[in-house]
Amino acid sequence: MTEINRDEDQQAPADLTEDLQAAFTKGRALDLASFGITDEGLVESQEPVIEFDDNAYFGHVTIIGRPNVGKSTLLNHILGEKISITSRKPQTTRHQVLGIFSENEGQMVFVDTPGIHKKANKALNKYMNRAATQGMKDVDVLVWMVSAGQLTEEDEYIGELVAKVKAESDTPLIILVNKIDKNGSHEVLLPYLSNLQAKYNPDHLIPVSALQSRNLDTLLNVLRSMLPKGKPFFDKEQLTDRTLRFLAAERIREKLTRQLGDELPHELTVEIEAFKEDDDLAHIHGLILVERSSQKSIVIGKRGARLKRVGSDARVELERLLGKKVMLELWVRVKSGWSDDERALQSLGYVD
């Protein structure tokens, strides 16, 4: 469980300009000084004893955004554990994944969603868009993540969806401006934030760096103030609703995605055919599905070198996840057209 830095006396950095400190203070709980542009945030992962307060909060928070904007990185850094896989490749996240943040004061259930993209042609892409948009319904807070700098066409498309949700349900909205470590200069950030505030009128507007854990404490404090009182639903030790079998398949797919080119990761998936745990050893058999024979050769690599490397890297993470030795066996099989076949997708766990 990750402990959060809650230093409420934190001072704004001296180098912030007066106009930057003054911006967005009117009628808002946060100003840019509290946004910080500071390096304070998460501290080392610890194991505190959690006892829920009688007056605890409980609520669901959906994180949406375009592909590769940093949603999964955000969730993993909040929880202090890898729940959602990440890579530099867009559309790495394919399913809704719950991440459960528990503390004495209450419980936040984060819904990490696939990146929403405007052009969804294949059945797999349509499934991911459905998973993302369904996650926007019946939640307590909607968190829309964009990158610092400039809105893309896909950002604008998501903005239209967000506006529709707010109009229909009045769901509170937080806009997170991510990657301020890369594009967070005052000259760039201030007019960008002004435009977002004027155009979308979010309840809160928070610049962060998910990768560097900057300003995540501010986000959590705001969410605590927005979520309703209620009895936490999940066990205080539970981090996700996903099974170990699902997490194992995702770890393997992550290693494949990171080692392969830009196109192939979108045409492969991983299915766990066998998962057996003994006291000190786990046996896992994973099946990697691709669409063409040429892709199978790429995944296996020369003399099996790439597949061995994927297996080795995945095994290390699985042993850390399970806390025991892992015997991992991987196979590669061709299943033509699986990513554009609704029935095949359902059989592989891509179910709405």
CSV table of C-alpha atoms in Angstrom, one decimal:
chain,number,residue,atom,x,y,z
A,1,MET,CA,0.0,0.0,0.0
A,2,THR,CA,1.4,3.4,-0.9
A,3,GLU,CA,1.5,6.1,1.8
A,4,ILE,CA,0.8,9.6,0.5
A,5,ASN,CA,2.6,12.7,1.5
A,6,ARG,CA,0.0,15.0,3.2
A,7,ASP,CA,2.1,18.0,4.1
A,8,GLU,CA,-0.6,20.7,4.2
A,9,ASP,CA,1.9,23.5,5.0
A,10,GLN,CA,3.7,22.9,1.7
A,11,GLN,CA,4.9,26.3,0.2
A,12,ALA,CA,4.9,27.1,-3.5
A,13,PRO,CA,8.3,27.3,-5.1
A,14,ALA,CA,9.8,30.8,-5.0
A,15,ASP,CA,10.3,30.9,-8.7
A,16,LEU,CA,6.6,30.9,-9.6
A,17,THR,CA,5.5,34.1,-11.2
A,18,GLU,CA,2.7,36.1,-9.5
A,19,ASP,CA,0.3,35.7,-12.4
A,20,LEU,CA,0.9,31.9,-12.3
A,21,GLN,CA,0.2,31.8,-8.6
A,22,ALA,CA,-2.9,33.9,-8.9
A,23,ALA,CA,-4.4,32.0,-11.9
A,24,PHE,CA,-7.5,30.0,-11.4
A,25,THR,CA,-7.9,30.8,-7.7
A,26,LYS,CA,-11.3,32.4,-8.2
A,27,GLY,CA,-14.0,30.0,-7.3
A,28,ARG,CA,-11.6,27.0,-7.2
A,29,ALA,CA,-10.3,24.8,-4.5
A,30,LEU,CA,-6.8,24.8,-6.1
A,31,ASP,CA,-4.5,27.3,-7.6
A,32,LEU,CA,-1.3,26.8,-9.6
A,33,ALA,CA,0.8,27.3,-6.5
A,34,SER,CA,-0.9,24.3,-4.9
A,35,PHE,CA,-0.6,22.5,-8.3
A,36,GLY,CA,2.9,23.0,-7.4
A,37,ILE,CA,4.8,22.5,-10.0
A,38,THR,CA,6.7,20.8,-7.1
A,39,ASP,CA,8.5,17.5,-6.7
A,40,GLU,CA,6.5,16.4,-3.7
A,41,GLY,CA,4.2,13.5,-4.0
A,42,LEU,CA,4.4,9.8,-3.3
A,43,VAL,CA,6.9,8.4,-0.8
A,44,GLU,CA,8.3,5.0,-0.5
A,45,SER,CA,5.8,2.1,-0.6
A,46,GLN,CA,5.0,0.9,3.0
A,47,GLU,CA,2.7,-1.5,4.7
A,48,PRO,CA,0.6,0.5,7.1
A,49,VAL,CA,-2.2,-1.1,9.1
A,50,ILE,CA,-5.5,0.1,7.7
A,51,GLU,CA,-8.6,0.3,9.8
A,52,PHE,CA,-11.5,2.1,8.1
A,53,ASP,CA,-13.0,5.0,10.0
A,54,ASP,CA,-16.7,4.9,10.9
A,55,ASN,CA,-17.2,8.0,8.8
A,56,ALA,CA,-15.3,6.7,5.8
A,57,TYR,CA,-15.7,7.8,2.2
A,58,PHE,CA,-16.2,5.4,-0.7
A,59,GLY,CA,-16.6,6.0,-4.4
A,60,HIS,CA,-15.6,5.2,-8.0
A,61,VAL,CA,-13.3,7.3,-10.1
A,62,THR,CA,-13.0,6.7,-13.8
A,63,ILE,CA,-9.8,7.7,-15.6
A,64,ILE,CA,-10.2,8.4,-19.3
A,65,GLY,CA,-8.1,9.9,-22.1
A,66,ARG,CA,-6.6,9.2,-25.5
A,67,PRO,CA,-4.1,6.3,-26.0
A,68,ASN,CA,-0.7,6.7,-24.4
A,69,VAL,CA,-1.5,9.7,-22.3
A,70,GLY,CA,-0.4,8.1,-19.0
A,71,LYS,CA,-3.6,6.7,-17.4
A,72,SER,CA,-2.1,3.4,-16.4
A,73,THR,CA,1.1,5.0,-15.2
A,74,LEU,CA,-1.0,7.3,-13.0
A,75,LEU,CA,-2.9,4.4,-11.5
A,76,ASN,CA,0.2,2.3,-10.8
A,77,HIS,CA,1.9,5.3,-9.0
A,78,ILE,CA,-1.1,6.0,-6.9
A,79,LEU,CA,-1.4,2.4,-5.8
A,80,GLY,CA,2.4,1.8,-5.5
A,81,GLU,CA,1.9,-1.4,-7.4
A,82,LYS,CA,1.7,-2.4,-11.0
A,83,ILE,CA,-1.9,-3.2,-11.7
A,84,SER,CA,-2.1,-1.9,-15.3
A,85,ILE,CA,0.6,-2.7,-17.8
A,86,THR,CA,2.4,0.1,-19.6
A,87,SER,CA,4.5,0.7,-22.7
A,88,ARG,CA,5.4,3.4,-25.1
A,89,LYS,CA,3.0,1.8,-27.6
A,90,PRO,CA,-0.5,3.3,-27.8
A,91,GLN,CA,-3.5,1.2,-26.8
A,92,THR,CA,-1.5,-1.0,-24.4
A,93,THR,CA,-4.5,-1.1,-22.1
A,94,ARG,CA,-7.4,-3.1,-23.6
A,95,HIS,CA,-9.7,-3.7,-20.7
A,96,GLN,CA,-11.3,-1.8,-17.8
A,97,VAL,CA,-9.1,-2.5,-14.8
A,98,LEU,CA,-10.1,-1.6,-11.2
A,99,GLY,CA,-7.4,-0.3,-8.9
A,100,ILE,CA,-8.4,0.0,-5.3
A,101,PHE,CA,-6.8,2.6,-3.1
A,102,SER,CA,-7.6,2.1,0.6
A,103,GLU,CA,-6.6,4.1,3.7
A,104,ASN,CA,-8.1,4.7,7.1
A,105,GLU,CA,-10.2,7.6,5.8
A,106,GLY,CA,-11.9,5.5,3.1
A,107,GLN,CA,-11.6,3.8,-0.2
A,108,MET,CA,-11.3,5.0,-3.8
A,109,VAL,CA,-12.0,2.6,-6.6
A,110,PHE,CA,-10.2,3.8,-9.8
A,111,VAL,CA,-11.3,2.5,-13.2
A,112,ASP,CA,-8.4,2.5,-15.7
A,113,THR,CA,-9.8,2.5,-19.2
A,114,PRO,CA,-8.4,1.8,-22.7
A,115,GLY,CA,-7.4,4.9,-24.6
A,116,ILE,CA,-10.3,6.3,-26.6
A,117,HIS,CA,-9.5,6.8,-30.3
A,118,LYS,CA,-11.8,8.4,-32.9
A,119,LYS,CA,-11.2,5.9,-35.7
A,120,ALA,CA,-12.1,2.4,-34.4
A,121,ASN,CA,-12.4,0.1,-37.4
A,122,LYS,CA,-11.5,-3.4,-36.1
A,123,ALA,CA,-13.7,-5.3,-33.6
A,124,LEU,CA,-10.9,-5.1,-31.0
A,125,ASN,CA,-10.7,-1.3,-31.3
A,126,LYS,CA,-14.5,-1.0,-31.0
A,127,TYR,CA,-14.4,-3.1,-27.9
A,128,MET,CA,-11.8,-0.9,-26.3
A,129,ASN,CA,-13.8,2.2,-27.1
A,130,ARG,CA,-16.9,0.6,-25.6
A,131,ALA,CA,-14.9,-0.4,-22.5
A,132,ALA,CA,-13.7,3.2,-22.1
A,133,THR,CA,-17.1,4.9,-22.6
A,134,GLN,CA,-19.0,2.5,-20.4
A,135,GLY,CA,-16.5,3.3,-17.6
A,136,MET,CA,-17.8,6.9,-17.8
A,137,LYS,CA,-21.3,6.0,-16.6
A,138,ASP,CA,-22.5,5.9,-13.0
A,139,VAL,CA,-19.3,7.0,-11.4
A,140,ASP,CA,-18.7,9.5,-8.6
A,141,VAL,CA,-15.9,11.5,-10.3
A,142,LEU,CA,-14.6,11.6,-13.9
A,143,VAL,CA,-10.9,12.2,-14.4
A,144,TRP,CA,-10.0,13.2,-17.9
A,145,MET,CA,-6.2,13.1,-18.6
A,146,VAL,CA,-4.6,15.2,-21.3
A,147,SER,CA,-1.0,16.0,-22.0
A,148,ALA,CA,0.6,19.4,-21.3
A,149,GLY,CA,1.0,21.4,-24.5
A,150,GLN,CA,-1.8,21.1,-27.0
A,151,LEU,CA,-5.0,19.2,-27.5
A,152,THR,CA,-5.0,16.6,-30.2
A,153,GLU,CA,-7.9,15.7,-32.5
A,154,GLU,CA,-8.6,12.7,-30.2
A,155,ASP,CA,-8.5,14.9,-27.1
A,156,GLU,CA,-11.2,17.1,-28.7
A,157,TYR,CA,-13.3,14.1,-29.5
A,158,ILE,CA,-13.1,12.9,-25.9
A,159,GLY,CA,-13.9,16.4,-24.8
A,160,GLU,CA,-17.2,16.2,-26.7
A,161,LEU,CA,-18.0,12.9,-24.9
A,162,VAL,CA,-17.1,14.4,-21.5
A,163,ALA,CA,-19.4,17.4,-22.2
A,164,LYS,CA,-22.2,15.0,-23.0
A,165,VAL,CA,-21.7,13.0,-19.8
A,166,LYS,CA,-21.7,16.2,-17.7
A,167,ALA,CA,-24.8,17.5,-19.4
A,168,GLU,CA,-26.7,14.2,-18.8
A,169,SER,CA,-25.5,13.3,-15.3
A,170,ASP,CA,-23.7,16.3,-13.8
A,171,THR,CA,-20.8,14.0,-12.9
A,172,PRO,CA,-18.0,16.0,-11.3
A,173,LEU,CA,-15.0,16.5,-13.7
A,174,ILE,CA,-11.3,16.8,-12.9
A,175,ILE,CA,-9.0,17.5,-15.8
A,176,LEU,CA,-5.5,16.2,-15.2
A,177,VAL,CA,-2.8,17.9,-17.3
A,178,ASN,CA,-0.1,15.2,-17.4
A,179,LYS,CA,3.6,15.3,-18.4
A,180,ILE,CA,4.4,18.7,-17.0
A,181,ASP,CA,7.9,17.4,-16.5
A,182,LYS,CA,8.3,17.4,-20.3
A,183,ASN,CA,6.3,20.5,-21.2
A,184,GLY,CA,5.6,22.5,-18.1
A,185,SER,CA,7.1,25.9,-18.6
A,186,HIS,CA,5.1,28.8,-17.4
A,187,GLU,CA,4.8,30.3,-20.8
A,188,VAL,CA,3.3,27.1,-22.3
A,189,LEU,CA,1.3,25.9,-19.3
A,190,LEU,CA,-0.6,29.0,-18.2
A,191,PRO,CA,-2.4,29.8,-21.5
A,192,TYR,CA,-3.1,26.0,-22.0
A,193,LEU,CA,-4.7,25.8,-18.6
A,194,SER,CA,-6.7,29.0,-19.3
A,195,ASN,CA,-8.1,27.4,-22.5
A,196,LEU,CA,-9.0,24.2,-20.8
A,197,GLN,CA,-10.8,26.0,-18.0
A,198,ALA,CA,-12.7,28.2,-20.3
A,199,LYS,CA,-13.7,25.5,-22.8
A,200,TYR,CA,-14.6,22.6,-20.5
A,201,ASN,CA,-15.3,24.3,-17.1
A,202,PRO,CA,-14.0,21.4,-14.9
A,203,ASP,CA,-14.6,21.3,-11.2
A,204,HIS,CA,-10.8,21.0,-10.8
A,205,LEU,CA,-7.8,21.4,-13.1
A,206,ILE,CA,-4.6,19.8,-11.8
A,207,PRO,CA,-1.2,19.6,-13.6
A,208,VAL,CA,0.7,16.4,-12.7
A,209,SER,CA,3.6,14.2,-13.8
A,210,ALA,CA,2.3,10.7,-13.4
A,211,LEU,CA,5.7,9.3,-14.2
A,212,GLN,CA,7.5,11.3,-11.6
A,213,SER,CA,4.6,11.2,-9.1
A,214,ARG,CA,4.4,15.0,-9.0
A,215,ASN,CA,1.3,16.5,-7.5
A,216,LEU,CA,-0.5,13.2,-7.0
A,217,ASP,CA,-1.0,14.1,-3.4
A,218,THR,CA,-3.1,17.1,-4.6
A,219,LEU,CA,-5.2,14.9,-6.8
A,220,LEU,CA,-5.9,12.5,-3.9
A,221,ASN,CA,-6.8,15.3,-1.5
A,222,VAL,CA,-9.3,16.7,-4.0
A,223,LEU,CA,-10.8,13.3,-4.6
A,224,ARG,CA,-11.2,12.8,-0.8
A,225,SER,CA,-13.2,16.0,-0.7
A,226,MET,CA,-15.4,15.0,-3.6
A,227,LEU,CA,-16.3,11.3,-2.9
A,228,PRO,CA,-19.4,10.5,-0.9
A,229,LYS,CA,-19.5,8.9,2.6
A,230,GLY,CA,-20.1,5.2,2.5
A,231,LYS,CA,-18.9,1.9,3.7
A,232,PRO,CA,-15.9,0.6,1.7
A,233,PHE,CA,-16.9,-2.3,-0.5
A,234,PHE,CA,-13.6,-4.1,-1.1
A,235,ASP,CA,-11.3,-5.7,1.5
A,236,LYS,CA,-8.7,-3.3,2.7
A,237,GLU,CA,-5.8,-5.4,1.4
A,238,GLN,CA,-7.3,-5.8,-2.1
A,239,LEU,CA,-5.7,-3.9,-4.9
A,240,THR,CA,-7.7,-5.0,-7.9
A,241,ASP,CA,-10.7,-7.0,-8.9
A,242,ARG,CA,-8.7,-8.9,-11.6
A,243,THR,CA,-7.6,-12.5,-11.2
A,244,LEU,CA,-4.0,-13.6,-11.0
A,245,ARG,CA,-4.6,-15.4,-14.3
A,246,PHE,CA,-5.5,-12.1,-16.0
A,247,LEU,CA,-2.6,-10.3,-14.4
A,248,ALA,CA,-0.2,-13.0,-15.6
A,249,ALA,CA,-1.5,-12.7,-19.2
A,250,GLU,CA,-1.1,-9.0,-19.1
A,251,ARG,CA,2.5,-9.2,-17.8
A,252,ILE,CA,3.4,-11.4,-20.7
A,253,ARG,CA,1.7,-9.2,-23.2
A,254,GLU,CA,3.5,-6.2,-21.8
A,255,LYS,CA,6.9,-7.8,-22.4
A,256,LEU,CA,5.9,-8.6,-25.9
A,257,THR,CA,4.6,-5.1,-26.6
A,258,ARG,CA,7.8,-3.5,-25.4
A,259,GLN,CA,10.0,-5.7,-27.6
A,260,LEU,CA,8.1,-5.7,-30.8
A,261,GLY,CA,7.4,-3.0,-33.5
A,262,ASP,CA,4.6,-0.5,-33.6
A,263,GLU,CA,2.1,-2.6,-35.5
A,264,LEU,CA,2.5,-6.2,-34.3
A,265,PRO,CA,1.4,-5.6,-30.6
A,266,HIS,CA,-2.1,-4.7,-31.8
A,267,GLU,CA,-2.5,-8.0,-33.5
A,268,LEU,CA,-1.4,-10.3,-30.7
A,269,THR,CA,-3.0,-11.4,-27.5
A,270,VAL,CA,-2.1,-13.8,-24.6
A,271,GLU,CA,-4.3,-16.5,-23.1
A,272,ILE,CA,-3.3,-18.4,-20.0
A,273,GLU,CA,-4.1,-22.1,-20.7
A,274,ALA,CA,-2.9,-23.4,-17.3
A,275,PHE,CA,-2.3,-21.8,-14.0
A,276,LYS,CA,-1.4,-24.0,-11.0
A,277,GLU,CA,0.0,-22.9,-7.7
A,278,ASP,CA,1.8,-25.0,-5.1
A,279,ASP,CA,3.2,-23.7,-1.8
A,280,ASP,CA,6.5,-22.5,-3.3
A,281,LEU,CA,6.0,-22.9,-7.1
A,282,ALA,CA,3.6,-21.8,-9.8
A,283,HIS,CA,3.2,-23.5,-13.2
A,284,ILE,CA,1.9,-21.2,-15.9
A,285,HIS,CA,1.3,-22.1,-19.5
A,286,GLY,CA,0.8,-19.1,-21.8
A,287,LEU,CA,-0.5,-19.1,-25.4
A,288,ILE,CA,0.5,-16.1,-27.6
A,289,LEU,CA,-2.0,-15.6,-30.5
A,290,VAL,CA,-1.0,-13.8,-33.7
A,291,GLU,CA,-2.8,-13.3,-37.0
A,292,ARG,CA,-0.2,-14.4,-39.5
A,293,SER,CA,2.6,-16.9,-39.9
A,294,SER,CA,5.1,-14.2,-40.5
A,295,GLN,CA,4.1,-12.6,-37.1
A,296,LYS,CA,4.7,-16.0,-35.4
A,297,SER,CA,8.3,-16.0,-36.7
A,298,ILE,CA,8.8,-12.4,-35.5
A,299,VAL,CA,7.6,-13.3,-32.0
A,300,ILE,CA,9.7,-16.4,-31.7
A,301,GLY,CA,12.8,-14.7,-33.1
A,302,LYS,CA,16.0,-16.2,-34.5
A,303,ARG,CA,16.5,-19.6,-32.9
A,304,GLY,CA,13.8,-18.7,-30.4
A,305,ALA,CA,15.8,-15.9,-28.9
A,306,ARG,CA,13.0,-13.3,-28.6
A,307,LEU,CA,10.5,-15.7,-27.1
A,308,LYS,CA,13.1,-16.8,-24.5
A,309,ARG,CA,13.8,-13.1,-23.6
A,310,VAL,CA,10.1,-12.4,-23.3
A,311,GLY,CA,9.6,-15.5,-21.1
A,312,SER,CA,12.6,-14.5,-18.9
A,313,ASP,CA,11.5,-10.9,-18.4
A,314,ALA,CA,7.9,-12.0,-17.7
A,315,ARG,CA,9.0,-14.7,-15.2
A,316,VAL,CA,10.8,-12.1,-13.1
A,317,GLU,CA,7.7,-10.0,-12.8
A,318,LEU,CA,5.4,-13.0,-12.2
A,319,GLU,CA,7.7,-14.2,-9.4
A,320,ARG,CA,7.5,-10.8,-7.8
A,321,LEU,CA,3.8,-10.7,-8.2
A,322,LEU,CA,3.2,-14.2,-6.8
A,323,GLY,CA,6.0,-14.2,-4.2
A,324,LYS,CA,7.3,-17.6,-5.4
A,325,LYS,CA,9.2,-19.4,-8.1
A,326,VAL,CA,7.4,-19.6,-11.5
A,327,MET,CA,7.8,-22.2,-14.2
A,328,LEU,CA,6.6,-20.4,-17.3
A,329,GLU,CA,6.1,-22.0,-20.7
A,330,LEU,CA,5.1,-20.0,-23.8
A,331,TRP,CA,3.7,-21.1,-27.1
A,332,VAL,CA,2.9,-19.1,-30.2
A,333,ARG,CA,-0.1,-20.0,-32.4
A,334,VAL,CA,-1.7,-18.4,-35.5
A,335,LYS,CA,-5.4,-17.5,-35.2
A,336,SER,CA,-6.2,-15.6,-38.4
A,337,GLY,CA,-8.4,-12.5,-38.0
A,338,TRP,CA,-9.0,-12.9,-34.2
A,339,SER,CA,-8.8,-9.1,-33.6
A,340,ASP,CA,-11.7,-8.4,-36.0
A,341,ASP,CA,-13.9,-11.3,-35.0
A,342,GLU,CA,-16.5,-10.6,-32.2
A,343,ARG,CA,-16.9,-14.2,-31.3
A,344,ALA,CA,-13.2,-14.8,-31.1
A,345,LEU,CA,-12.8,-11.8,-28.9
A,346,GLN,CA,-15.4,-13.0,-26.5
A,347,SER,CA,-13.8,-16.4,-26.2
A,348,LEU,CA,-10.5,-14.6,-25.4
A,349,GLY,CA,-12.1,-12.6,-22.6
A,350,TYR,CA,-12.8,-9.4,-24.4
A,351,VAL,CA,-16.3,-9.2,-23.0
A,352,ASP,CA,-18.4,-6.0,-22.4
